[in-house]
Amino acid sequence: MKILVIGGGGREHALVWKLAQSSSVEKIWCAPGNGGIESDAECFPLDLNDVRAASDLAAMLSADLTIVGPEIPLVGGIADEFATRGLTLLGPSKTAAQLEGSKIFAKKFMERHGIPTAAVYGIYEQAVDVYTDLCSVDWPLVIKADGLAAGKGVLVTSSPDEATAFIDRVMERKEFGEAGRRVLLEEGLQGDELSFIILTDGKNFIRMAPTRDYKRAYDGDRGPNTGGMGAYSTDDLLPAELEKKIVETIVRPTLAGLEKDGTAYRGFLYFGLMLTQQGPKVLEFNCRLGDPETQAIMMRVDFDFAQACMASARGELSSVQAKWAPASSVCVVLASKGYPEKPEVGEEISGLDAEGRVEAPGKVFHAGVRREASQYYTGGGRVIGVAASDQDLSSCRRVTYSTCSSIAFDGQHYRSDVGAPTKVGGRAAVEARNA
């Protein structure tokens, strides 16, 4: 089997790393890849917005399977383009990808099919109408830009001033462009978050190892929202009764709703959940694997992941049995100075060998990395994901943070509380770490 992976971040590096471990995989390519992925797969340049160029590349390479990592090509209709050319791709159709591409589409879908989610105060196309309704909502409040905004289009706040400033940025100054043309106001849910991800062929599914991610930039869940600053996985996150409730009240109704709507879905489906006192509720859908959840998940895969992906793409997932290593895993993101608002790039990265690896036992997944000869430089906001797997969470954290301390670039920062014990009602607040 020859596989093309679309994307160029830490998630895609983790996918390439795990796929390469399959005895059924002969060749792996990645497009566009990055400076670190180049050590593990042959990389080709690619504009992620150009789905026709992606299909041309897959055809040229005679790829047996293409796996899409990021949301942009999925929302842009890459699955439809591949289907018209008879090319095998793992990922949902353009219509199905609107579950992520439009928060309003997703909310209406959930309401239509009775999937538990936060109550909606309103959907707006004019900033003045939002300002008026801010006087009558309950706090905390969630404000969502309708379209894709790289993880930065959602605000959870208890401050009217903060809410007003966010609406000004999104709708009047148009910081997110067309993605902020419409916004959604909904109630703020209380509880613990959980990332519940499945691989499905539209009817059958297998769940990925349970994970919890960290969206805020700094320790104690402070600072702006990001694309994700870390994640951990342990079976303790998902007791059997909770898993059963999520499957019966959320997962199966979602798959049934997609089928009822005539919307084909093959690929990964991410349920961002809030575990409230009333039960699990959906915060958001993603139509692909999360980042950095993928890095933590891949550390625990104990089955032929490549074969499972192919089975899903072919509609044959019923024959696959997922097995997860009885261990825990952690991934911590090393970010550039200024991330997420204005990351500074071009800084030399020390602590990596010529292949972009480290001597420590932790695994390094490259994201925003540029390579020149044997030297590596920062090329994006989230630069590196350091991951480890061990028998218990505390051991994982020791290995991961030991590896983090061995890598350095000017201005780097990372959270020091990923996987740390939490207080009742939320994560413990501690000082942010700025390395």
Coordinates of C-alpha atoms in Angstrom, one line a residue:
M1 CA 0.0 0.0 0.0
K2 CA 1.3 3.5 -1.0
I3 CA -0.2 6.3 1.1
L4 CA -0.2 10.1 0.5
V5 CA -0.8 12.2 3.6
I6 CA -2.1 15.8 3.0
G7 CA -1.0 18.4 5.5
G8 CA 2.2 19.8 7.0
G9 CA 1.8 20.0 10.8
G10 CA 2.4 18.0 13.9
R11 CA -0.7 15.9 13.3
E12 CA 0.5 14.9 9.9
H13 CA 4.0 14.0 11.3
A14 CA 2.3 11.7 13.8
L15 CA 0.2 10.1 11.1
V16 CA 3.3 9.5 8.9
W17 CA 5.2 8.0 11.9
K18 CA 2.4 5.6 12.8
L19 CA 1.5 4.6 9.2
A20 CA 5.1 3.7 8.5
Q21 CA 5.0 1.1 11.2
S22 CA 2.4 -1.0 9.2
S23 CA 3.9 -4.0 7.4
S24 CA 1.4 -3.4 4.7
V25 CA 2.8 0.1 3.8
E26 CA 5.3 0.2 1.0
K27 CA 5.7 4.0 0.6
I28 CA 4.5 7.2 2.3
W29 CA 4.5 10.7 0.9
C30 CA 3.4 14.0 2.5
A31 CA 2.3 17.2 0.9
P32 CA 3.3 19.8 1.7
G33 CA 5.0 18.3 4.8
N34 CA 7.6 20.3 6.8
G35 CA 11.3 20.3 7.7
G36 CA 10.9 17.5 10.2
I37 CA 8.5 15.3 8.2
E38 CA 11.1 15.2 5.4
S39 CA 13.2 12.8 7.5
D40 CA 10.3 10.3 7.6
A41 CA 8.5 10.7 4.2
E42 CA 9.1 12.2 0.8
C43 CA 7.5 15.6 0.7
F44 CA 5.9 17.5 -2.2
P45 CA 4.9 21.2 -2.3
L46 CA 1.1 21.7 -2.2
D47 CA -1.3 24.6 -1.7
L48 CA -3.9 23.1 0.7
N49 CA -6.6 25.2 -1.0
D50 CA -6.0 23.6 -4.4
V51 CA -7.9 20.3 -4.3
R52 CA -7.3 19.7 -8.0
A53 CA -3.6 19.9 -7.5
A54 CA -3.9 17.4 -4.6
S55 CA -5.8 15.0 -6.8
D56 CA -3.2 15.5 -9.6
L57 CA -0.5 14.6 -7.2
A58 CA -2.2 11.5 -5.9
A59 CA -2.8 10.3 -9.5
M60 CA 0.8 11.0 -10.5
L61 CA 2.1 9.0 -7.5
S62 CA -0.4 6.2 -8.0
A63 CA -1.3 6.5 -4.3
D64 CA -3.5 3.7 -3.1
L65 CA -4.9 5.9 -0.3
T66 CA -4.8 9.6 0.5
I67 CA -5.4 10.7 4.1
V68 CA -6.3 14.3 4.7
G69 CA -5.1 15.9 8.0
P70 CA -6.3 19.5 8.0
E71 CA -9.8 20.9 7.6
I72 CA -9.2 23.4 4.8
P73 CA -9.0 20.9 1.9
L74 CA -11.9 18.9 3.4
V75 CA -14.2 22.0 3.5
G76 CA -12.9 22.9 0.1
G77 CA -14.3 19.6 -1.4
I78 CA -11.2 17.5 -1.8
A79 CA -13.2 14.3 -1.2
D80 CA -15.6 15.2 -4.0
E81 CA -12.7 16.0 -6.4
F82 CA -11.0 12.6 -5.7
A83 CA -14.3 10.7 -6.1
T84 CA -14.9 12.2 -9.5
R85 CA -11.5 10.8 -10.6
G86 CA -11.9 7.4 -8.9
L87 CA -9.1 8.0 -6.4
T88 CA -9.4 6.6 -2.9
L89 CA -9.4 9.2 -0.1
L90 CA -10.2 9.1 3.6
G91 CA -12.2 12.2 4.4
P92 CA -15.8 13.4 4.3
S93 CA -17.6 15.1 1.4
K94 CA -17.7 18.9 1.1
T95 CA -21.3 18.9 2.4
A96 CA -20.5 16.7 5.4
A97 CA -17.4 18.8 6.2
Q98 CA -19.7 21.8 6.8
L99 CA -20.1 20.3 10.3
E100 CA -16.8 21.9 10.9
G101 CA -16.8 24.6 8.2
S102 CA -19.9 26.3 9.5
K103 CA -20.8 26.5 13.2
I104 CA -24.3 27.5 12.2
F105 CA -24.7 24.5 9.9
A106 CA -23.5 22.3 12.8
K107 CA -25.9 23.9 15.3
K108 CA -28.9 23.5 13.0
F109 CA -27.9 19.9 12.3
M110 CA -27.7 19.1 16.1
E111 CA -31.1 20.8 16.7
R112 CA -32.7 18.9 13.8
H113 CA -31.5 15.5 15.0
G114 CA -31.9 16.0 18.8
I115 CA -28.2 15.9 19.6
P116 CA -27.5 17.5 23.0
T117 CA -25.6 20.8 22.7
A118 CA -25.6 24.3 24.2
A119 CA -28.7 26.5 23.8
V120 CA -28.6 29.2 21.2
Y121 CA -29.3 32.9 21.9
G122 CA -29.2 33.9 18.3
I123 CA -27.5 33.9 14.9
Y124 CA -26.4 37.3 13.6
E125 CA -25.2 39.1 10.5
Q126 CA -25.0 42.6 11.9
A127 CA -22.8 43.7 14.8
V128 CA -25.4 46.1 16.1
D129 CA -27.8 43.3 16.7
V130 CA -25.2 41.4 18.7
Y131 CA -24.4 44.4 20.9
T132 CA -28.2 44.8 21.6
D133 CA -28.6 41.2 22.7
L134 CA -25.5 41.1 24.9
C135 CA -27.7 43.0 27.4
S136 CA -30.1 40.0 27.8
V137 CA -27.9 36.9 27.8
D138 CA -26.7 34.9 30.7
W139 CA -23.0 34.7 31.5
P140 CA -20.6 33.0 30.8
L141 CA -21.3 33.4 27.1
V142 CA -19.8 31.7 24.0
I143 CA -19.4 33.7 20.8
K144 CA -18.5 31.8 17.7
A145 CA -17.5 33.1 14.3
D146 CA -19.4 30.9 11.8
G147 CA -16.5 29.9 9.5
L148 CA -13.0 28.5 9.9
A149 CA -10.7 30.7 11.9
A150 CA -7.7 28.5 12.8
G151 CA -9.0 27.8 16.3
K152 CA -9.2 31.5 17.1
G153 CA -12.9 32.2 16.2
V154 CA -14.4 31.2 19.5
L155 CA -14.6 33.3 22.7
V156 CA -15.8 32.0 26.1
T157 CA -16.3 35.0 28.4
S158 CA -18.1 36.4 31.4
S159 CA -17.1 40.0 30.5
P160 CA -19.5 42.2 28.4
D161 CA -16.5 44.4 27.5
E162 CA -14.5 41.4 26.3
A163 CA -17.5 40.2 24.3
T164 CA -18.0 43.6 22.7
A165 CA -14.3 43.9 21.7
F166 CA -14.4 40.4 20.2
I167 CA -17.5 41.3 18.1
D168 CA -15.7 44.4 16.9
R169 CA -12.7 42.4 15.8
V170 CA -14.8 39.7 14.1
M171 CA -17.6 41.6 12.5
E172 CA -16.5 45.2 12.1
R173 CA -12.7 45.0 11.6
K174 CA -13.2 41.6 9.9
E175 CA -10.1 40.0 11.3
F176 CA -11.3 36.5 10.2
G177 CA -12.6 37.7 6.8
E178 CA -15.6 35.8 5.5
A179 CA -15.5 33.4 8.4
G180 CA -16.8 36.2 10.7
R181 CA -19.6 37.4 8.4
R182 CA -22.0 35.7 10.7
V183 CA -21.7 34.9 14.4
L184 CA -23.5 32.6 16.9
L185 CA -24.2 33.4 20.5
E186 CA -24.8 30.4 22.8
E187 CA -24.8 29.5 26.5
G188 CA -21.6 28.8 28.2
L189 CA -21.6 25.2 29.5
Q190 CA -19.9 24.2 32.7
G191 CA -17.9 21.0 33.2
D192 CA -14.8 19.2 32.0
E193 CA -14.0 19.0 28.3
L194 CA -13.4 15.7 26.5
S195 CA -12.2 15.0 22.9
F196 CA -14.1 12.0 21.6
I197 CA -12.9 11.0 18.1
I198 CA -14.1 8.2 15.9
L199 CA -13.1 6.6 12.6
T200 CA -16.2 5.8 10.6
D201 CA -17.2 4.4 7.2
G202 CA -20.6 6.0 7.6
K203 CA -22.3 3.1 9.4
N204 CA -19.6 1.4 11.5
F205 CA -17.1 3.1 13.6
I206 CA -14.2 2.6 16.0
R207 CA -13.4 5.1 18.7
M208 CA -9.9 6.6 19.1
A209 CA -8.2 6.6 22.5
P210 CA -9.9 9.3 24.7
T211 CA -8.0 12.6 25.0
R212 CA -8.3 15.9 26.6
D213 CA -6.7 19.0 25.0
Y214 CA -5.6 22.4 26.2
K215 CA -6.8 25.3 24.1
R216 CA -5.7 28.3 26.1
A217 CA -2.2 29.6 25.6
Y218 CA -1.0 29.6 29.2
D219 CA -1.2 27.5 32.4
G220 CA -4.4 27.4 34.4
D221 CA -6.4 27.9 31.1
R222 CA -5.4 31.5 30.9
G223 CA -4.7 33.6 27.8
P224 CA -6.2 33.5 24.3
N225 CA -7.5 30.5 22.5
T226 CA -5.1 28.7 20.3
G227 CA -5.1 25.7 17.9
G228 CA -4.1 23.6 20.9
M229 CA -1.1 23.7 23.4
G230 CA -1.1 20.1 24.5
A231 CA -3.2 17.0 25.1
Y232 CA -3.1 13.8 27.1
S233 CA -4.7 10.4 26.8
T234 CA -5.6 7.9 29.5
D235 CA -8.4 5.3 29.9
D236 CA -9.4 7.0 33.1
L237 CA -10.9 9.8 31.0
L238 CA -13.6 7.5 29.6
P239 CA -15.3 5.2 32.1
A240 CA -17.5 2.5 30.4
E241 CA -20.8 4.1 31.4
L242 CA -19.7 7.5 30.1
E243 CA -18.6 6.0 26.8
K244 CA -21.9 4.2 26.5
K245 CA -23.9 7.4 27.1
I246 CA -21.8 9.4 24.5
V247 CA -22.2 6.7 21.9
E248 CA -26.0 6.3 22.4
T249 CA -26.9 10.0 22.8
I250 CA -24.4 11.7 20.5
V251 CA -22.4 9.4 18.2
R252 CA -25.1 7.1 16.8
P253 CA -27.6 10.0 16.4
T254 CA -25.0 12.0 14.5
L255 CA -24.3 9.1 12.1
A256 CA -28.0 8.4 11.7
G257 CA -28.6 12.1 11.1
L258 CA -26.0 12.3 8.4
E259 CA -27.4 9.2 6.7
K260 CA -31.0 10.6 7.0
D261 CA -29.8 13.9 5.4
G262 CA -28.2 11.9 2.5
T263 CA -24.7 13.0 3.5
A264 CA -22.0 10.5 3.0
Y265 CA -19.3 10.4 5.7
R266 CA -16.1 8.4 5.7
G267 CA -13.2 9.5 7.8
F268 CA -12.5 10.8 11.2
L269 CA -15.2 12.7 13.2
Y270 CA -14.2 14.7 16.2
F271 CA -16.8 15.4 18.9
G272 CA -15.6 18.2 21.2
L273 CA -17.7 17.5 24.3
M274 CA -18.5 19.3 27.6
L275 CA -19.3 16.8 30.4
T276 CA -22.0 18.7 32.2
Q277 CA -24.2 17.7 35.2
Q278 CA -27.0 17.1 32.7
G279 CA -24.8 14.8 30.6
P280 CA -22.3 15.1 27.7
K281 CA -23.1 17.9 25.2
V282 CA -21.4 18.8 21.9
L283 CA -19.4 22.0 21.8
E284 CA -18.1 21.5 18.3
F285 CA -17.5 19.0 15.5
N286 CA -14.2 18.6 13.6
C287 CA -14.2 16.6 10.4
R288 CA -10.7 15.3 11.0
L289 CA -8.3 14.3 13.7
G290 CA -7.5 17.0 16.3
D291 CA -4.1 18.5 16.7
P292 CA -2.4 17.9 19.1
E293 CA -4.8 15.1 20.2
T294 CA -3.5 13.0 17.2
Q295 CA 0.0 13.0 18.6
A296 CA -1.2 11.6 22.0
I297 CA -3.5 9.1 20.2
M298 CA -0.9 7.7 17.9
M299 CA 1.4 7.0 20.8
R300 CA -1.2 4.4 22.0
V301 CA -2.3 2.8 18.7
D302 CA -1.7 -1.0 19.0
F303 CA -3.3 -2.2 15.7
D304 CA -2.6 -1.8 12.0
F305 CA -3.6 1.8 11.6
A306 CA -3.0 1.9 7.9
Q307 CA -5.3 -1.0 7.3
A308 CA -8.0 0.6 9.4
C309 CA -7.8 3.8 7.4
M310 CA -8.1 1.9 4.1
A311 CA -11.0 -0.1 5.5
S312 CA -12.9 3.1 6.4
A313 CA -12.3 4.6 3.0
R314 CA -13.7 1.5 1.3
G315 CA -16.7 1.2 3.6
E316 CA -15.4 -2.0 5.2
L317 CA -14.7 -0.9 8.8
S318 CA -16.8 -3.6 10.4
S319 CA -13.9 -6.1 10.1
V320 CA -11.5 -3.9 12.1
Q321 CA -10.8 -4.3 15.8
A322 CA -9.1 -1.4 17.4
K323 CA -6.7 -2.1 20.3
W324 CA -5.1 0.5 22.5
A325 CA -1.9 0.1 24.5
P326 CA -2.7 0.0 28.2
A327 CA -0.7 3.1 28.9
S328 CA -1.0 6.9 29.1
S329 CA 0.4 9.5 26.7
V330 CA 1.1 13.2 26.7
C331 CA 1.9 15.7 24.0
V332 CA 3.1 19.3 24.8
V333 CA 3.4 21.9 22.2
L334 CA 6.4 24.3 22.0
A335 CA 5.2 27.5 20.5
S336 CA 6.8 30.6 19.1
K337 CA 7.0 34.0 20.8
G338 CA 3.8 35.9 20.1
Y339 CA 1.7 32.9 19.4
P340 CA -1.3 32.8 18.8
E341 CA -1.7 36.5 17.8
K342 CA 1.6 37.3 16.0
P343 CA 4.1 34.5 16.1
E344 CA 7.7 35.4 15.4
V345 CA 9.4 32.9 13.1
G346 CA 12.9 32.3 11.8
E347 CA 14.5 31.4 15.1
E348 CA 17.2 28.6 15.1
I349 CA 16.1 25.5 17.0
S350 CA 18.7 23.8 19.2
G351 CA 18.6 20.3 20.7
L352 CA 17.7 18.4 17.6
D353 CA 20.0 16.1 15.6
A354 CA 20.4 16.1 11.8
E355 CA 17.2 14.0 11.5
G356 CA 15.2 16.4 13.8
R357 CA 15.2 13.9 16.7
V358 CA 16.4 14.2 20.4
E359 CA 18.4 11.8 22.6
A360 CA 15.7 11.8 25.3
P361 CA 13.0 9.1 25.2
G362 CA 10.3 11.5 24.2
K363 CA 9.1 11.5 20.5
V364 CA 9.4 14.8 18.6
F365 CA 6.7 15.7 16.1
H366 CA 7.5 18.7 13.9
A367 CA 4.8 21.3 13.0
G368 CA 5.9 24.9 12.2
V369 CA 9.5 23.9 11.3
R370 CA 11.7 24.9 8.4
R371 CA 14.8 22.9 7.5
E372 CA 18.0 24.2 5.9
A373 CA 20.6 21.4 5.5
S374 CA 21.0 19.9 9.0
Q375 CA 19.7 22.9 10.9
Y376 CA 16.1 23.6 11.9
Y377 CA 14.3 27.0 12.2
T378 CA 10.8 28.0 13.5
G379 CA 8.4 28.5 10.6
G380 CA 5.0 28.9 12.4
G381 CA 3.2 29.5 15.7
R382 CA 3.1 25.9 16.9
V383 CA 6.6 24.6 16.3
I384 CA 7.1 21.2 17.9
G385 CA 5.0 18.7 19.7
V386 CA 6.8 16.6 22.3
A387 CA 5.1 13.3 23.1
A388 CA 5.7 10.3 25.3
S389 CA 3.8 7.2 26.4
D390 CA 4.3 5.3 29.6
Q391 CA 2.4 3.1 32.1
D392 CA 1.0 6.1 34.1
L393 CA 0.4 9.8 33.5
S394 CA 3.0 11.0 35.9
S395 CA 5.7 9.1 34.2
C396 CA 4.6 10.4 30.8
R397 CA 4.8 13.9 32.1
R398 CA 8.3 13.5 33.5
V399 CA 9.5 12.1 30.1
T400 CA 7.7 14.7 28.1
Y401 CA 8.8 17.7 30.1
S402 CA 12.4 16.4 30.3
T403 CA 12.5 16.3 26.5
C404 CA 10.9 19.8 26.3
S405 CA 13.7 21.2 28.4
S406 CA 16.3 19.8 26.0
I407 CA 14.9 21.8 23.0
A408 CA 15.3 25.5 22.8
F409 CA 14.6 28.5 20.4
D410 CA 14.4 32.1 21.2
G411 CA 11.0 33.2 22.7
Q412 CA 9.6 29.7 23.0
H413 CA 6.8 29.0 25.5
Y414 CA 4.8 26.0 26.5
R415 CA 2.3 25.0 29.1
S416 CA 3.7 23.2 32.1
D417 CA 0.3 21.8 33.3
V418 CA -0.6 19.4 30.5
G419 CA -1.9 16.2 32.2
A420 CA -1.4 17.7 35.7
P421 CA -3.9 16.8 38.4
T422 CA -6.9 19.1 38.4
K423 CA -9.0 20.7 41.1
V424 CA -12.7 19.9 41.3
G425 CA -14.6 22.0 38.7
G426 CA -11.6 22.8 36.5
R427 CA -7.9 22.7 35.9
A428 CA -5.7 24.0 38.7
A429 CA -4.5 27.6 38.1
V430 CA -0.8 27.9 38.2
E431 CA 1.7 30.4 36.8
A432 CA 2.4 30.3 33.0
R433 CA 5.7 28.9 32.0
N434 CA 7.7 31.0 29.5
A435 CA 10.9 29.2 28.6

